[in-house]
Short mmCIF file of C-alpha atoms in Angstrom, two decimals:
data_model
loop_
_atom_site.label_atom_id
_atom_site.label_comp_id
_atom_site.label_asym_id
_atom_site.label_seq_id
_atom_site.Cartn_x
_atom_site.Cartn_y
_atom_site.Cartn_z
CA ARG A 1 60.14 -30.93 -16.53
CA ASP A 2 60.50 -26.76 -16.56
CA THR A 3 63.46 -27.70 -19.47
CA MET A 4 60.92 -29.51 -21.96
CA PRO A 5 60.10 -27.74 -25.12
CA GLY A 6 56.69 -27.41 -25.73
CA LYS A 7 53.40 -26.39 -23.79
CA PRO A 8 53.36 -26.47 -20.21
CA LEU A 9 51.92 -29.73 -18.88
CA ALA A 10 48.80 -29.64 -16.72
CA ARG A 11 49.30 -30.29 -12.99
CA GLY A 12 46.99 -31.61 -10.18
CA ASP A 13 44.87 -35.06 -11.07
CA GLY A 14 46.87 -36.48 -13.63
CA GLU A 15 50.22 -34.87 -13.21
CA LEU A 16 52.72 -37.38 -13.55
CA ASP A 17 50.56 -39.27 -16.10
CA ASN A 18 50.43 -35.53 -18.36
CA ILE A 19 54.73 -35.46 -17.37
CA ILE A 20 55.20 -39.21 -18.65
CA LYS A 21 53.17 -39.11 -21.83
CA ALA A 22 55.27 -35.60 -22.53
CA ALA A 23 58.00 -37.25 -22.08
CA ASN A 24 56.99 -39.79 -24.15
CA GLU A 25 55.72 -37.71 -27.04
CA ARG A 26 58.74 -35.34 -27.18
CA GLY A 27 60.96 -38.72 -27.19
CA LEU A 28 62.43 -38.12 -23.99
CA LEU A 29 61.10 -41.73 -23.32
CA ASP A 30 60.49 -44.76 -25.75
CA GLY A 31 57.96 -46.83 -25.26
CA THR A 32 59.15 -49.15 -23.27
CA HIS A 33 61.12 -46.83 -20.85
CA SER A 34 57.31 -44.89 -20.82
CA GLN A 35 55.21 -48.21 -19.97
CA MET A 36 57.68 -48.77 -16.88
CA ALA A 37 57.28 -45.14 -16.08
CA GLN A 38 53.27 -45.79 -15.88
CA ARG A 39 54.03 -49.18 -13.77
CA ILE A 40 56.15 -47.13 -11.33
CA ARG A 41 53.00 -44.24 -11.35
CA ARG A 42 50.60 -47.18 -10.90
CA ALA A 43 51.96 -48.56 -8.25
CA ALA A 44 53.18 -45.32 -6.30
CA ASN A 45 49.18 -44.67 -6.40
CA GLY A 46 48.35 -47.87 -5.28
CA VAL A 47 50.59 -47.35 -1.99
CA LEU A 48 49.85 -43.73 -1.59
CA HIS A 49 45.28 -44.94 -2.07
CA ASN A 50 45.76 -47.96 -0.16
CA PRO A 51 48.90 -47.95 2.29
CA ASP A 52 47.55 -51.35 4.03
CA ASP A 53 48.12 -52.90 0.28
CA THR A 54 51.54 -54.91 0.47
CA ASN A 55 53.46 -54.56 -2.79
CA ARG A 56 54.84 -57.91 -4.05
CA ASP A 57 56.35 -56.66 -7.29
CA ALA A 58 58.94 -54.20 -5.06
CA GLU A 59 61.87 -55.04 -6.64
CA ASP A 60 60.57 -55.58 -10.15
CA ILE A 61 59.10 -51.56 -9.72
CA VAL A 62 62.39 -50.65 -8.07
CA SER A 63 64.43 -51.91 -11.48
CA CYS A 64 61.63 -50.19 -13.43
CA ALA A 65 62.19 -46.88 -12.17
CA ARG A 66 66.13 -47.36 -12.11
CA ALA A 67 65.91 -47.94 -15.83
CA VAL A 68 63.59 -45.14 -16.58
CA VAL A 69 66.34 -42.68 -14.74
CA GLU A 70 68.89 -43.93 -16.51
CA HIS A 71 67.79 -43.82 -20.33
CA LEU A 72 66.45 -40.14 -18.93
CA TYR A 73 69.87 -39.65 -17.57
CA CYS A 74 71.44 -40.84 -20.70
CA GLU A 75 69.06 -38.91 -23.22
CA ALA A 76 70.06 -35.49 -21.03
CA ARG A 77 73.30 -36.09 -21.48
CA ALA A 78 73.50 -36.98 -25.33
CA VAL A 79 71.35 -33.43 -25.43
CA GLN A 80 73.99 -31.13 -24.26
#
């Protein structure tokens, strides 16, 4: 996050949402991976705010998380 050019990202409420949006705006995430990251964020919020709620889509969420991280890692390597 600190290495992303542009204005500093907001902290606090919606911090992860802001980070995902900034990554998308700066071309670090494409539309598909941005949507995956938002899905991961919403699922994580669901678990944090309602720990009794079981997530039946856990395998899909983990798959999305892996795809987003791999995409960011490949983009970072391409810039070097």
